[in-house]
PDB file of C-alpha atoms in Angstrom:
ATOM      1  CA  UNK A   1      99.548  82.592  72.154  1.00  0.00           C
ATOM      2  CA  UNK A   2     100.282  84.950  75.551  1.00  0.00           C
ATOM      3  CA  UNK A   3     102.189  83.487  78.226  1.00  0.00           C
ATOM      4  CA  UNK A   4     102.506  84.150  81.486  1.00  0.00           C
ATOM      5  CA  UNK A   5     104.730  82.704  83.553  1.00  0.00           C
ATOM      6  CA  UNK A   6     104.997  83.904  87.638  1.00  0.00           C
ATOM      7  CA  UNK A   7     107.951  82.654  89.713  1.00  0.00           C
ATOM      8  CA  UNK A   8     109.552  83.354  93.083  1.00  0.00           C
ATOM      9  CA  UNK A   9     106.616  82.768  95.962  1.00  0.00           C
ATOM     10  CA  UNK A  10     107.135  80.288  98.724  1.00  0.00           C
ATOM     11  CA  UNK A  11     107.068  79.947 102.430  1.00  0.00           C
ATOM     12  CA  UNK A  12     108.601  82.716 104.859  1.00  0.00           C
ATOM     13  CA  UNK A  13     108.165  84.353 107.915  1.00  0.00           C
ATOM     14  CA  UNK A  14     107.021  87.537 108.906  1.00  0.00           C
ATOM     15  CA  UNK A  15     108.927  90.672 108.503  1.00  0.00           C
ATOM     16  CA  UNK A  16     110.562  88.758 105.777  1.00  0.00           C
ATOM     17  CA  UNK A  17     110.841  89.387 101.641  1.00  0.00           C
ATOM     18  CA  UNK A  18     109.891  87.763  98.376  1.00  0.00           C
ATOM     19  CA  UNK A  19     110.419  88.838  94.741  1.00  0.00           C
ATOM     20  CA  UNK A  20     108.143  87.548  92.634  1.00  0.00           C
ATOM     21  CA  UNK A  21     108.433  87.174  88.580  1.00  0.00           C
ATOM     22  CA  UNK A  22     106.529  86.864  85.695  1.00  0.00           C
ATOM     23  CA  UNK A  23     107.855  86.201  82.518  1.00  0.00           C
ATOM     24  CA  UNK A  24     105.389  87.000  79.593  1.00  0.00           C
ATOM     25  CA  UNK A  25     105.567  85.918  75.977  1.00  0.00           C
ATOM     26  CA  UNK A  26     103.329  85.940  72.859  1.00  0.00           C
ATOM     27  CA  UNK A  27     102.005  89.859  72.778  1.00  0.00           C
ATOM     28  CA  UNK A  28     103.760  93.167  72.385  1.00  0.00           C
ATOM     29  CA  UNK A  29     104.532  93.202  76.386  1.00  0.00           C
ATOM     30  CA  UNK A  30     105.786  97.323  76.526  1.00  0.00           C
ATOM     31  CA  UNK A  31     102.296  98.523  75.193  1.00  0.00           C
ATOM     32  CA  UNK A  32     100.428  96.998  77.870  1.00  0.00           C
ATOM     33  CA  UNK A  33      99.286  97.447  81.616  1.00  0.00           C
ATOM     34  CA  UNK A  34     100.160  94.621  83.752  1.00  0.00           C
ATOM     35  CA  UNK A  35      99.376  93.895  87.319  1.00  0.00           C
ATOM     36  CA  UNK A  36      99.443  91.877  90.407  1.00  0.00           C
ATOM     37  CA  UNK A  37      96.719  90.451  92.009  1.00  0.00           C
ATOM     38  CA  UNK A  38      96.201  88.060  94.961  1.00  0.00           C
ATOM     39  CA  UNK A  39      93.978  84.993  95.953  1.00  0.00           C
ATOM     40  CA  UNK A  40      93.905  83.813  99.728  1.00  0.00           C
ATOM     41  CA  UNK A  41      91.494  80.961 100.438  1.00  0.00           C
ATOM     42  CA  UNK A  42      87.701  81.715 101.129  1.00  0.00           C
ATOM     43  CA  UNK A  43      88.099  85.891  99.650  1.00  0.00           C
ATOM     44  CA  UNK A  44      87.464  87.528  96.478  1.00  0.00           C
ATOM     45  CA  UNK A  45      90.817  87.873  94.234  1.00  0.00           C
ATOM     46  CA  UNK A  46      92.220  90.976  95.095  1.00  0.00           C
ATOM     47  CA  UNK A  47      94.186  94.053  93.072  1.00  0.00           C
ATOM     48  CA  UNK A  48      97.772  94.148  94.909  1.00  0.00           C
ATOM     49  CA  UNK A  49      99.372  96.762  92.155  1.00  0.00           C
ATOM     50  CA  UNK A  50      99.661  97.891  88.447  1.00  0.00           C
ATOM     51  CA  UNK A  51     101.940  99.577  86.303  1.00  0.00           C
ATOM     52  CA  UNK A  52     100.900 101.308  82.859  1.00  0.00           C
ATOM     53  CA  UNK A  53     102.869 101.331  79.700  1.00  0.00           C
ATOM     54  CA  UNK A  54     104.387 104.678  81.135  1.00  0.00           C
ATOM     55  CA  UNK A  55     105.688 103.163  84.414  1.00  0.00           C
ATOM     56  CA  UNK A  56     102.817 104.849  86.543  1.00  0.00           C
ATOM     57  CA  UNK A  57     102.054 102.829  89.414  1.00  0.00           C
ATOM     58  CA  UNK A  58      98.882 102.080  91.688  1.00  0.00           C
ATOM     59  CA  UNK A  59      99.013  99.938  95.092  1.00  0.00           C
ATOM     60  CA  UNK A  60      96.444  98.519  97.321  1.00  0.00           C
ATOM     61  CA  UNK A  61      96.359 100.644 100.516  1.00  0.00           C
ATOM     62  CA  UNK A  62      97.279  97.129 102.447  1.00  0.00           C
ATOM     63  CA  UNK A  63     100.472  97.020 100.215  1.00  0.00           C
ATOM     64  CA  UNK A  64     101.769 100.471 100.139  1.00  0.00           C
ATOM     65  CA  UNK A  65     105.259 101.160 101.443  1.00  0.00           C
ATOM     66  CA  UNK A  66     105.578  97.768 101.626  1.00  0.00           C
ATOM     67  CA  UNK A  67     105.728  96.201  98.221  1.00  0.00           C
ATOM     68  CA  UNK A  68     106.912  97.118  94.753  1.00  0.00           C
ATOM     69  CA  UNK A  69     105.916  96.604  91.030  1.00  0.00           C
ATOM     70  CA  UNK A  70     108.138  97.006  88.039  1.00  0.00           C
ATOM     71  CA  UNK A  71     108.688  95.707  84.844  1.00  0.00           C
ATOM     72  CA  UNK A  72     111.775  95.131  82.749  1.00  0.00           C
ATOM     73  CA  UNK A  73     110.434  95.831  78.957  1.00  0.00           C
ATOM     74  CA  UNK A  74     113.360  94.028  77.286  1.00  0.00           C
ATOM     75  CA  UNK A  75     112.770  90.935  79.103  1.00  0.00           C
ATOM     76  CA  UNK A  76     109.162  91.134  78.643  1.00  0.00           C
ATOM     77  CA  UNK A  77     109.245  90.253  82.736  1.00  0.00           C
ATOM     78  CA  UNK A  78     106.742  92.213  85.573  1.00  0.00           C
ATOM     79  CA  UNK A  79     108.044  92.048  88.853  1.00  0.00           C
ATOM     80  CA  UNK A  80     106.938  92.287  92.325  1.00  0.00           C
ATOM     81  CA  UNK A  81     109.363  92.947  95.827  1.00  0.00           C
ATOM     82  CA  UNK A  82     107.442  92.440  98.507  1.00  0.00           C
ATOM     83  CA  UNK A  83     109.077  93.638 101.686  1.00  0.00           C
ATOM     84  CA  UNK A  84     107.852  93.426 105.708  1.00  0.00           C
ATOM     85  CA  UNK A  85     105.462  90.309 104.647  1.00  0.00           C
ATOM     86  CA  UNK A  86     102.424  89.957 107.038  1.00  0.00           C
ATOM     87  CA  UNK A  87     100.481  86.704 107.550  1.00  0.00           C
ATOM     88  CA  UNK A  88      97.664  88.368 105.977  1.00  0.00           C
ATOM     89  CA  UNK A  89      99.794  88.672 102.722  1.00  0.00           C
ATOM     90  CA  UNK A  90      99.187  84.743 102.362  1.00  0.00           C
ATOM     91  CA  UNK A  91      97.545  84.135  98.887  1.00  0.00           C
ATOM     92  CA  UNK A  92      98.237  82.415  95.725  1.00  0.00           C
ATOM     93  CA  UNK A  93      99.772  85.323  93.627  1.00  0.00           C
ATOM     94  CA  UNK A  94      98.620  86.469  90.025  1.00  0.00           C
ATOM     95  CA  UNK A  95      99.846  88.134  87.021  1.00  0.00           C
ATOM     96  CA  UNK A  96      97.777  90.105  84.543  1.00  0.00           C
ATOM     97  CA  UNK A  97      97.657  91.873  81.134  1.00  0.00           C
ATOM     98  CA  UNK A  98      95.008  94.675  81.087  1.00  0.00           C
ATOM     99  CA  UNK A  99      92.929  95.583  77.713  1.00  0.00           C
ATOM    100  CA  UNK A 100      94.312  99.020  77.606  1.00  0.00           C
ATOM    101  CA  UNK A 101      98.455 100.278  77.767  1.00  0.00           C
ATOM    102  CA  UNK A 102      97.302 102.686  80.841  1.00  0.00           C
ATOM    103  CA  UNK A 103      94.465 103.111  83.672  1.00  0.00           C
ATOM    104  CA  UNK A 104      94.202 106.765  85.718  1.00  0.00           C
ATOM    105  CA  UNK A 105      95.229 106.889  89.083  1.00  0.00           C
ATOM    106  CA  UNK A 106      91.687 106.902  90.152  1.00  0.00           C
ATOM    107  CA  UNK A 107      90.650 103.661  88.689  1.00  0.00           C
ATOM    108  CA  UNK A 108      90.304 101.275  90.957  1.00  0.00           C
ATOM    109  CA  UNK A 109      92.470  97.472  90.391  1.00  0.00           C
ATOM    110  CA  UNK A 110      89.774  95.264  88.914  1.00  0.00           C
ATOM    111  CA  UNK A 111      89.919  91.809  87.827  1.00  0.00           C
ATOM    112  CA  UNK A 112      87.553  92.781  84.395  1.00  0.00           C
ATOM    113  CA  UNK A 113      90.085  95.272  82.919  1.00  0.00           C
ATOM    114  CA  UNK A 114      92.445  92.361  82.852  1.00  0.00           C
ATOM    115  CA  UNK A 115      92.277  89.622  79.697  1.00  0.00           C
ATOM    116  CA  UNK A 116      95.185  87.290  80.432  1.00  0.00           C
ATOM    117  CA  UNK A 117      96.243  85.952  83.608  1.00  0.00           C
ATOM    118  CA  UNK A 118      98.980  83.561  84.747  1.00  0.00           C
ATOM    119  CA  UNK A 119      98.318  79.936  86.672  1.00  0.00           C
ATOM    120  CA  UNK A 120      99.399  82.084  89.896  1.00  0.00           C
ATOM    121  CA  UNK A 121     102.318  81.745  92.679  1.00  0.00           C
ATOM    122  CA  UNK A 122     102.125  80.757  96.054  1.00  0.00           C
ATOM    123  CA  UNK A 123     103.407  82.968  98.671  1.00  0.00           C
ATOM    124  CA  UNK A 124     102.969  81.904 102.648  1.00  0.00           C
ATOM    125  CA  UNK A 125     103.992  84.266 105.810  1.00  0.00           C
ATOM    126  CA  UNK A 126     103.793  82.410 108.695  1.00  0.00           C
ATOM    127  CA  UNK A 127     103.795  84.746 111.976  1.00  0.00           C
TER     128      UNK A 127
END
């Protein structure tokens, strides 16, 4: 059974940093895409970043020189550092494992390539 696990959101101001985890168990976690995505109250759940099996990387264009995804294979963990938090960063957080091990560049971050998700992590910037 695939488990995800996120850790690490809470409650800081702006300009300041998070790291967020997720610890995943139950699936072969290397041959897989896995992503970030976020929720804020009232909007559509968002793509924040991927990586593929490879290590390639995609952000959002909000996100971009701001945060970072990686992944630690032989911990089976994804991580995300988010750095210069906005208010507008304020969502409940998600991790996801995509259906494939790698997307192009040019796909877009989509909810429907993903096929388990975590329960999600809140993370609140206050300005």
């Amino acid at each position: 059974q695939v488990q995800l696990v996120e850790s690490g959101g809470g409650s800081v101001q702006a300009g300041g940093s998070l790291r967020l985890s997720c610890a995943a168990s139950g699936y072969t976690y290397s041959r897989y895409c896995v992503a970030w995505f976020r929720q804020a109250p009232g909007k559509e759940r968002e793509g924040v970043a991927r990586i593929n099996s490879d290590g390639s990387t995609r952000y959002a264009d909000s996100v971009k020189g701001r945060f970072t995804i990686s992944r630690d294979n032989a911990k089976s963990t994804l991580y995300l550092q988010m750095n210069s938090l906005k208010p507008e960063d304020t969502a409940t957080y998600y991790c996801a494992v995509a259906f494939a091990a790698s997307y192009s560049y040019t796909t877009p971050l989509q909810a429907r390539d993903y096929r388990y998700w975590g329960q999600g992590t809140q993370v609140t910037v206050s300005s």
